[in-house]
PDB file of C-alpha atoms and ligand atoms in Angstrom:
ATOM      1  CA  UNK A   1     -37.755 223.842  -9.557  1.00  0.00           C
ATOM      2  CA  UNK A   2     -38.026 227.515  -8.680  1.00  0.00           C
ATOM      3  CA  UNK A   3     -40.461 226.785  -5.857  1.00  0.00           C
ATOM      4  CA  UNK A   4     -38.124 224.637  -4.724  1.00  0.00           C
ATOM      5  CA  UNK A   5     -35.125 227.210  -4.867  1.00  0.00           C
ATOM      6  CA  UNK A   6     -37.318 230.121  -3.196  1.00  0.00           C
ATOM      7  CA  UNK A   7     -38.255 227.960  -0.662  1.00  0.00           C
ATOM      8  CA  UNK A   8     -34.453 226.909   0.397  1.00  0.00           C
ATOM      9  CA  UNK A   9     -33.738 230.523  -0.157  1.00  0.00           C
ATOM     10  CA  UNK A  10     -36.461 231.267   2.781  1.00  0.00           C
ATOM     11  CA  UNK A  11     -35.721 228.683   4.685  1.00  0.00           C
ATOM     12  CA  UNK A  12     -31.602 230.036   4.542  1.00  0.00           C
ATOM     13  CA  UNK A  13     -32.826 233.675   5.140  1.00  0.00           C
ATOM     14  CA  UNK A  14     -35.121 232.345   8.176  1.00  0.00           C
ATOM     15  CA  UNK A  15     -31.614 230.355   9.574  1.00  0.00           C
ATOM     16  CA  UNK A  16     -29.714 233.452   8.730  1.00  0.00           C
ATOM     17  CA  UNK A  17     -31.680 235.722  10.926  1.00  0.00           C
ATOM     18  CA  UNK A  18     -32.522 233.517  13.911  1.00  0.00           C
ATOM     19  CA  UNK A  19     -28.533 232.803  14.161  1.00  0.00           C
ATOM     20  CA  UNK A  20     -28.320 236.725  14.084  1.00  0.00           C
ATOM     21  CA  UNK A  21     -30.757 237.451  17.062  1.00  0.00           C
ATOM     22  CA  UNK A  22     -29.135 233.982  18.837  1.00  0.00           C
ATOM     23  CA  UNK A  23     -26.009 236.157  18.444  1.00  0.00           C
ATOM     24  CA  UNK A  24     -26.981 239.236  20.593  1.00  0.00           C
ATOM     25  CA  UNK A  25     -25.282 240.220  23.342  1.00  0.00           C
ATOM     26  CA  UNK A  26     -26.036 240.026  27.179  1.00  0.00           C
ATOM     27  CA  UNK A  27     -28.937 241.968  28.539  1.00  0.00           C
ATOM     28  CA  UNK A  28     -28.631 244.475  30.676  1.00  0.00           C
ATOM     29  CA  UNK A  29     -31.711 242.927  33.025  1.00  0.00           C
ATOM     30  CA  UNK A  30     -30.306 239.953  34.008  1.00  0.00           C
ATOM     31  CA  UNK A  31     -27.335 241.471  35.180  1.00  0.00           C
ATOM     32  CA  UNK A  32     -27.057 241.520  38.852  1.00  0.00           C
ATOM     33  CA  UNK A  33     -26.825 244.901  41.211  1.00  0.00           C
ATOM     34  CA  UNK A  34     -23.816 243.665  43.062  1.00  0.00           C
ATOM     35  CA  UNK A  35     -21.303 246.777  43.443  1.00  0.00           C
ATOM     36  CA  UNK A  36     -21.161 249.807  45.567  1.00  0.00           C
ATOM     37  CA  UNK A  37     -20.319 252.556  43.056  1.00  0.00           C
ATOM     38  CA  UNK A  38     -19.602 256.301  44.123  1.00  0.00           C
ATOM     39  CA  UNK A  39     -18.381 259.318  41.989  1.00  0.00           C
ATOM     40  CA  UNK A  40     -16.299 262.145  43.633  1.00  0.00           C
ATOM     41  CA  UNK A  41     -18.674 264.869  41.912  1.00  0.00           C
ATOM     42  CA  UNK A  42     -20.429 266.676  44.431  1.00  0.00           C
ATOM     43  CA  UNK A  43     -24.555 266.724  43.804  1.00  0.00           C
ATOM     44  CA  UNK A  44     -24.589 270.239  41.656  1.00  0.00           C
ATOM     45  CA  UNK A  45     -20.910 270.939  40.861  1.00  0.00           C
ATOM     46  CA  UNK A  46     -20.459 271.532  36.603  1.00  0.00           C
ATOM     47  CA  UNK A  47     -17.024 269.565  35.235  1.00  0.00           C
ATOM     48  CA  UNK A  48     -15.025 271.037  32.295  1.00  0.00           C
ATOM     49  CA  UNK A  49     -14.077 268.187  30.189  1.00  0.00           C
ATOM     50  CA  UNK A  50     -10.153 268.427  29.089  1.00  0.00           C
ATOM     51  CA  UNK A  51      -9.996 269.880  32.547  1.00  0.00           C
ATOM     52  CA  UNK A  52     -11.664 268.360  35.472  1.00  0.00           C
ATOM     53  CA  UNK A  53     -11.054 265.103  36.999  1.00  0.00           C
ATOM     54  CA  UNK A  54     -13.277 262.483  38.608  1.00  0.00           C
ATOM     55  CA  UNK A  55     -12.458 259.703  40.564  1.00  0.00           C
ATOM     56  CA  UNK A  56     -14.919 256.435  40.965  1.00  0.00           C
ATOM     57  CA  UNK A  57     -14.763 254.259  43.644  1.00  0.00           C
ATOM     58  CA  UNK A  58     -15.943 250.400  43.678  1.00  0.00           C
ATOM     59  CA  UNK A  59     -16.661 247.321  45.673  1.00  0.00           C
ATOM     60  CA  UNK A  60     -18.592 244.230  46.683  1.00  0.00           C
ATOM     61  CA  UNK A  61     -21.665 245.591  48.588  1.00  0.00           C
ATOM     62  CA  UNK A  62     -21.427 244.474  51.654  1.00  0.00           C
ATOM     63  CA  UNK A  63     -24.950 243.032  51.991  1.00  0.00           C
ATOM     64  CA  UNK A  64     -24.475 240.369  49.204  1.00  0.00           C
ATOM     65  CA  UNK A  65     -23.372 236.816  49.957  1.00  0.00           C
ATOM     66  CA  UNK A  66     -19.960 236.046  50.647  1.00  0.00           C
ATOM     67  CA  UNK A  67     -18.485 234.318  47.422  1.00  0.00           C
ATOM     68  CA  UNK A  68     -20.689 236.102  45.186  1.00  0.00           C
ATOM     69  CA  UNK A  69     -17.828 237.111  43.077  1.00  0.00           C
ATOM     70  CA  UNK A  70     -15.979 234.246  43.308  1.00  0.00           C
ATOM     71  CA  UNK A  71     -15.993 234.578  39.297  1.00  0.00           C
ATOM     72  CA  UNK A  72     -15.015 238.168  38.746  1.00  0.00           C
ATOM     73  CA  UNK A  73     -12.326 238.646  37.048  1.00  0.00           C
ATOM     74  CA  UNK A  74     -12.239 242.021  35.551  1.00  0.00           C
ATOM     75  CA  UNK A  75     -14.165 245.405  35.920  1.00  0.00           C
ATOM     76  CA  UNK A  76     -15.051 248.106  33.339  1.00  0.00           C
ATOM     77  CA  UNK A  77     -15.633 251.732  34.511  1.00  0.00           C
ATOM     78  CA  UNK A  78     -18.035 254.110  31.812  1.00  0.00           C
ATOM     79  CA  UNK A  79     -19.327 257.116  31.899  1.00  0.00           C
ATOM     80  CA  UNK A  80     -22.642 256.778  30.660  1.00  0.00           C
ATOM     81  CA  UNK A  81     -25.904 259.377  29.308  1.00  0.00           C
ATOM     82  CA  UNK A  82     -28.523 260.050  31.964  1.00  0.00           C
ATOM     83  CA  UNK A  83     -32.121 260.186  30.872  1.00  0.00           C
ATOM     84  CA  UNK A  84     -32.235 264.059  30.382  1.00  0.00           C
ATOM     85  CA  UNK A  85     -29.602 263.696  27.648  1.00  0.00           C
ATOM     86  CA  UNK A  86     -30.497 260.954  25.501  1.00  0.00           C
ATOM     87  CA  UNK A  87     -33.968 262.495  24.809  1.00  0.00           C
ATOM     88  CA  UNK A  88     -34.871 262.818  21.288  1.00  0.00           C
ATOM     89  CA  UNK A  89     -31.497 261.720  20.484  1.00  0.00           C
ATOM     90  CA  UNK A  90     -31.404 257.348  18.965  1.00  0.00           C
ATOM     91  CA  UNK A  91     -27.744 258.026  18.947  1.00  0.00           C
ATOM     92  CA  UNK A  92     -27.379 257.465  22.634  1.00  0.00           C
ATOM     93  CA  UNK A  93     -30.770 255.001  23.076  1.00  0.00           C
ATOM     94  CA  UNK A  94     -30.655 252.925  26.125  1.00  0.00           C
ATOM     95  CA  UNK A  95     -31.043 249.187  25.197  1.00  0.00           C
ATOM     96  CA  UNK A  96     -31.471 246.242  27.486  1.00  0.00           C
ATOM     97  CA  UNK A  97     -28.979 244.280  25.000  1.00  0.00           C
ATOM     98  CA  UNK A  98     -25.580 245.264  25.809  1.00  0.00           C
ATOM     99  CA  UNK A  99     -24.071 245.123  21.963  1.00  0.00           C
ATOM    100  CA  UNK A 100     -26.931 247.494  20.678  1.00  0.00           C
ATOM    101  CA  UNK A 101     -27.095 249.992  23.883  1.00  0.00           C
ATOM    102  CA  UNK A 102     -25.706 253.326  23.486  1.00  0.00           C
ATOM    103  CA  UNK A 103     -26.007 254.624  26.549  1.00  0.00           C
ATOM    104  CA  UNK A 104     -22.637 254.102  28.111  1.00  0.00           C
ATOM    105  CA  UNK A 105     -20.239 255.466  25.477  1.00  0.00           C
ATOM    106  CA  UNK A 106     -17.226 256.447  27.409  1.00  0.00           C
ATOM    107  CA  UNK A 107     -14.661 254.058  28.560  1.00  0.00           C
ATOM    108  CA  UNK A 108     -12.669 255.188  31.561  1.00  0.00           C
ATOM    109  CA  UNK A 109     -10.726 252.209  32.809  1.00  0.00           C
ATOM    110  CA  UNK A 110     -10.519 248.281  32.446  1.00  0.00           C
ATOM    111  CA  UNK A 111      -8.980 246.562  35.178  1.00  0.00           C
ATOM    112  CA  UNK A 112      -8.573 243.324  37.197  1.00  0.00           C
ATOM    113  CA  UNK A 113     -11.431 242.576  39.822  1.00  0.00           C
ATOM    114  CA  UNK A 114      -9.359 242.412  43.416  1.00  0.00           C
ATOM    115  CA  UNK A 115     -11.319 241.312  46.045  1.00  0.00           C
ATOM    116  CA  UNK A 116     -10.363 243.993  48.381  1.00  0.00           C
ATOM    117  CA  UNK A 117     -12.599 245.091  51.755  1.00  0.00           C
ATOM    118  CA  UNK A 118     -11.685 248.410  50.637  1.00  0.00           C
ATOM    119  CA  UNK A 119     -12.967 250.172  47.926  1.00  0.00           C
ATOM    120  CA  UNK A 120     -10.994 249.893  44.641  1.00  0.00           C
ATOM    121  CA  UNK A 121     -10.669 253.412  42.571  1.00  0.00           C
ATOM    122  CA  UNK A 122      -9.594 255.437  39.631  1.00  0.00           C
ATOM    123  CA  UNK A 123      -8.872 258.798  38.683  1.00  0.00           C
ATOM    124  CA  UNK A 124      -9.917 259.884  35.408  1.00  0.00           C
ATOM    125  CA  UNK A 125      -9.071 263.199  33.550  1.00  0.00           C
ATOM    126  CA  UNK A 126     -12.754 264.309  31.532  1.00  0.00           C
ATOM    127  CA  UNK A 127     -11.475 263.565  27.916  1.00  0.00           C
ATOM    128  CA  UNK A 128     -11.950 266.528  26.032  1.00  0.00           C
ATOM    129  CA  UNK A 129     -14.163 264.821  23.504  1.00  0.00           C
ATOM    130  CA  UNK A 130     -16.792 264.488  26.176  1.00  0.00           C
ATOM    131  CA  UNK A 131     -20.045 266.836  25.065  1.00  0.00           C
ATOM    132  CA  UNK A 132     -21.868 269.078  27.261  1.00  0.00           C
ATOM    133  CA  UNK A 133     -24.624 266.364  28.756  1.00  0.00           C
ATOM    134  CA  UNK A 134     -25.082 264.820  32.249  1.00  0.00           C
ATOM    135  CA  UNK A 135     -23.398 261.761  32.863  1.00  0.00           C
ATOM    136  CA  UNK A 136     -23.398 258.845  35.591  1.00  0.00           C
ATOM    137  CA  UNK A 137     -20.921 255.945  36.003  1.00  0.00           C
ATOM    138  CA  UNK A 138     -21.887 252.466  35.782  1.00  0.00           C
ATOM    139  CA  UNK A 139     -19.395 249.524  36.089  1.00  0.00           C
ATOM    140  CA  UNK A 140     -18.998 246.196  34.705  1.00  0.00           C
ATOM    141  CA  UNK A 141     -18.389 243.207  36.202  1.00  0.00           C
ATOM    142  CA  UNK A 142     -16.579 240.683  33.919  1.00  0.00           C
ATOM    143  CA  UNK A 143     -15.965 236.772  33.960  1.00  0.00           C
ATOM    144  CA  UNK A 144     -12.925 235.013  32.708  1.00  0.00           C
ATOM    145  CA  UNK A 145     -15.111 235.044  29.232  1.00  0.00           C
ATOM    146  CA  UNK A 146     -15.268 239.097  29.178  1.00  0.00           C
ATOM    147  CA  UNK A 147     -18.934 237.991  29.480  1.00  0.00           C
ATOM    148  CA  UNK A 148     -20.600 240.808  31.666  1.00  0.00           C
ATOM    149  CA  UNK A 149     -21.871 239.341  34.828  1.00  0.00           C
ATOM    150  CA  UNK A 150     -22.713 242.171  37.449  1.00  0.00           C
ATOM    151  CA  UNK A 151     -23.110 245.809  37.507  1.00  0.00           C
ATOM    152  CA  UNK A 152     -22.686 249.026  39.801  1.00  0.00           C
ATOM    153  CA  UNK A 153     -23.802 252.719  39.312  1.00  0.00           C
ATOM    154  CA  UNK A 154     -23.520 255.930  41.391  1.00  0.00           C
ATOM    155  CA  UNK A 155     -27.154 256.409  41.063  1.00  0.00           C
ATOM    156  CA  UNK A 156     -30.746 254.923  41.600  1.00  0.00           C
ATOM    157  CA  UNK A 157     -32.257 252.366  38.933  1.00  0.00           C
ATOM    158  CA  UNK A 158     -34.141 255.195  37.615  1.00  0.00           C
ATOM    159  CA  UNK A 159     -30.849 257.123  37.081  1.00  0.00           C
ATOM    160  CA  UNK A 160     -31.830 260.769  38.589  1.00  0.00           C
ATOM    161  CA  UNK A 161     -29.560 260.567  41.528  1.00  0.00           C
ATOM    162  CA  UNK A 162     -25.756 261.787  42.007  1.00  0.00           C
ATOM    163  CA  UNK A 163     -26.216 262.711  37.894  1.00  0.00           C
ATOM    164  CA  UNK A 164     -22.559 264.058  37.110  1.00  0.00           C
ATOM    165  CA  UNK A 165     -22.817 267.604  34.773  1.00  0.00           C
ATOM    166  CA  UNK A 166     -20.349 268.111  31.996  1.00  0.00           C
ATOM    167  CA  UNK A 167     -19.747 270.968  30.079  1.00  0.00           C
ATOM    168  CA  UNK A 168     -17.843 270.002  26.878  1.00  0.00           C
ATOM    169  CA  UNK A 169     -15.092 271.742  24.825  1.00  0.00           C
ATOM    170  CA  UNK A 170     -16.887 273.269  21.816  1.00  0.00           C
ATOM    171  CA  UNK A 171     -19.137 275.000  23.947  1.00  0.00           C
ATOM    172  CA  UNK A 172     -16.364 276.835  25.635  1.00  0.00           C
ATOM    173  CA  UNK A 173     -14.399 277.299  22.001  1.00  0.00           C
ATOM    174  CA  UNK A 174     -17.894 279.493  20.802  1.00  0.00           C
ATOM    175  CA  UNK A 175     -17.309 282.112  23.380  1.00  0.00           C
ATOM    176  CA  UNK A 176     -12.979 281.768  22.920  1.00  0.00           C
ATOM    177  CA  UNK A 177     -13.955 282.336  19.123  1.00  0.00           C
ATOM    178  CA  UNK A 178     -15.891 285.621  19.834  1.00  0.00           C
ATOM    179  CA  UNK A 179     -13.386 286.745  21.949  1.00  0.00           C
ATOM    180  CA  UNK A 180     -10.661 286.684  19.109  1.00  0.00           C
ATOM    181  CA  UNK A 181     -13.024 287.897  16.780  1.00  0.00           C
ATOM    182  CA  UNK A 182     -13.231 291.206  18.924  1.00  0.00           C
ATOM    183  CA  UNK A 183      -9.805 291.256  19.847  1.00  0.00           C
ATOM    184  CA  UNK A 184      -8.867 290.704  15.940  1.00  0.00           C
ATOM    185  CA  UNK A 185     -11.875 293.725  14.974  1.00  0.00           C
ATOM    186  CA  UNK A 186     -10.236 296.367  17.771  1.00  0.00           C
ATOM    187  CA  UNK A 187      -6.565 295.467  16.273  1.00  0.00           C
ATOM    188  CA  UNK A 188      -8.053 296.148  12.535  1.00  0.00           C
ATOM    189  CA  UNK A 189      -9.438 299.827  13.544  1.00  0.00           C
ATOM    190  CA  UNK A 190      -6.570 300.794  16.001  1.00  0.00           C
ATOM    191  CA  UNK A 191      -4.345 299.798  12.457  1.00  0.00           C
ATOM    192  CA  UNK A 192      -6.328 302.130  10.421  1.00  0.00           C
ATOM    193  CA  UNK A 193      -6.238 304.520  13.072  1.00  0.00           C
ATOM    194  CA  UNK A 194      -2.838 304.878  13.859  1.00  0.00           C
ATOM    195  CA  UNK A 195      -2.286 304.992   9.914  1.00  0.00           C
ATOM    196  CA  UNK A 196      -4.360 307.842   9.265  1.00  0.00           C
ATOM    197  CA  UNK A 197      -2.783 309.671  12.326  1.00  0.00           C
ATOM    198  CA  UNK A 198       0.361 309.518  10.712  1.00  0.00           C
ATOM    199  CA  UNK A 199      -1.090 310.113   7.233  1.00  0.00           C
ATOM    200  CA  UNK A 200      -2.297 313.637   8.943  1.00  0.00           C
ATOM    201  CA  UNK A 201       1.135 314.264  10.864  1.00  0.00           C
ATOM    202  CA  UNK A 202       3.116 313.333   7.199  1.00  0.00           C
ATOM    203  CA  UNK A 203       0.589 315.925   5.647  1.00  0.00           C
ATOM    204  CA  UNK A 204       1.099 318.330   7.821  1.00  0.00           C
ATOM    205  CA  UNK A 205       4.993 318.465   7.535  1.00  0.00           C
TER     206      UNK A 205
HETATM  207  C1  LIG B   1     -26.589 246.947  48.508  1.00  0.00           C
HETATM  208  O1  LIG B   1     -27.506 245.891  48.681  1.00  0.00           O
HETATM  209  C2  LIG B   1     -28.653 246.227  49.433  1.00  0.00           C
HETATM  210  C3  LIG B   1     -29.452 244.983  49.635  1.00  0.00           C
HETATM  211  O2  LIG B   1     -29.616 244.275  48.440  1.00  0.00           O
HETATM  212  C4  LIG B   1     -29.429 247.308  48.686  1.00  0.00           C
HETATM  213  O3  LIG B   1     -30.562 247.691  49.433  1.00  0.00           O
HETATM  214  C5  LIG B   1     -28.536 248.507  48.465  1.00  0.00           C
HETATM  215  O4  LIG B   1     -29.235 249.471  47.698  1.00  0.00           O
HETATM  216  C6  LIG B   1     -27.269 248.081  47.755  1.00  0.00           C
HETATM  217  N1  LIG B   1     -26.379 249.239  47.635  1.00  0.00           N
HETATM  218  C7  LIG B   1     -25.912 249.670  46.463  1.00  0.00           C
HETATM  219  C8  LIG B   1     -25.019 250.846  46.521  1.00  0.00           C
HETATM  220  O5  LIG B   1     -26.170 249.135  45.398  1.00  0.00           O
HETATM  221  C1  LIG B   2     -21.027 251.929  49.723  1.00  0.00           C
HETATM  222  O1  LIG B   2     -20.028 252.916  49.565  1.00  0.00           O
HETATM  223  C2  LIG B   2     -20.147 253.991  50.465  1.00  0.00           C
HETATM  224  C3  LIG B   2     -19.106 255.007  50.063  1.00  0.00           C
HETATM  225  O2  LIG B   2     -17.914 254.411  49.680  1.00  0.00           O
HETATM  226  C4  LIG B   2     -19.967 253.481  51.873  1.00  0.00           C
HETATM  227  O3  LIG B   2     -20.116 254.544  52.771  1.00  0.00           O
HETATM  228  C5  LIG B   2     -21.022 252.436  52.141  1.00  0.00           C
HETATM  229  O4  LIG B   2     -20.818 251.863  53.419  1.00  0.00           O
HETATM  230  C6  LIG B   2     -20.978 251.349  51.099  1.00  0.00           C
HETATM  231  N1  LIG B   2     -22.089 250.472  51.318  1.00  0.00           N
HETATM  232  C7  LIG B   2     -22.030 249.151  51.135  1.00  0.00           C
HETATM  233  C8  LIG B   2     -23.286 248.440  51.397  1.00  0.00           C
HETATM  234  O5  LIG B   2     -21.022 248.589  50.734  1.00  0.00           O
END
């Protein structure tokens, strides 16, 4: 009888656990290169995020078949880590399936696909939760399941081209912090200054 029970209990866990890798998401790699995708950022310029804006721009290439995105429906903009800054750090790990990848953490803009000879765009304001790290900008191509379908990105496959720099707000607040500090430290002493000046002038009288 217990045999019998472990066994169904394996044979449930074993069901269990195929049904949750059958669930995984779309991979990355099968997803077809089909967009044009450029980034205002000039090669070298630094952003302040809470300060700077971007704007993406994004269409069909122009080499792919005609009717190739008959079936878009929607695209996603992100704003996604470049090699250099996920190193050492499993919180933003690259992984080919979509649900468990971290690398593209930022959400700039969903909108409708529109077949358009000219390049579609959007203007996005850095969100000032952005962290100092170099970025690129990779979008999604959606079906009329939200199922991703196609992709773009302003750089090579290898993602070390057109790499977008971003300097985030806490770095900035350090040096803002010191600053008060000493501008709080000089008002302290030219307090006790001024107090034992006129301590000395009251003496005096
Ligand atoms: C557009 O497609 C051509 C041919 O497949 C490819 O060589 C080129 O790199 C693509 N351009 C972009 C921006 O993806
Ligand atoms: C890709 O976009 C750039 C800049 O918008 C444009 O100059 C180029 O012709 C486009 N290439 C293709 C293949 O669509």
């Amino acid at each position: 009888m217990a045999v019998f029970a472990s066994s169904t209990l394996f044979l449930l866990l074993l069901l269990v656990c195929s049904v949750g890798t059958a669930v995984g998401g779309v991979h990355f790699s099968t997803l077809a290169r089909t967009l044009n995708v450029t980034a205002s950022p000039k090669q070298g310029q630094v952003l302040m995020a809470g300060v700077d804006k971007i704007r993406v721009f994004w269409g069909l290439n122009q080499t792919v078949k005609a009717g190739t995105d008959d079936a878009y429906k929607k695209v996603k903009v992100k704003l996604c880590f470049a090699p250099v800054s996920q190193e050492n750090r499993g919180w933003r790990k690259t992984e080919d399936d979509l649900k468990k990848d971290k690398t593209c953490q930022f959400s700039l803009t969903t909108q409708p696909y529109t077949k358009n000879p000219n390049p579609s765009s959007f203007e996005y304001t850095l969100e000032r939760e952005l962290p100092t790290a170099t970025y690129f900008v990779r979008v999604f191509v959606l079906d009329g399941s939200d199922t991703e379908v196609a992709y773009g990105q302003n750089t090579d496959a290898q993602k070390t081209t057109n790499l977008i720099q971003v300097i985030g707000i806490t770095g900035r607040h350090a040096s803002l912090d010191i600053a008060a500090a000493c501008f709080s430290a000089f008002s302290v002493v030219s307090l006790i200054f001024f107090f034992v000046k006129e301590k000395r002038k009251g003496s005096k009288n």
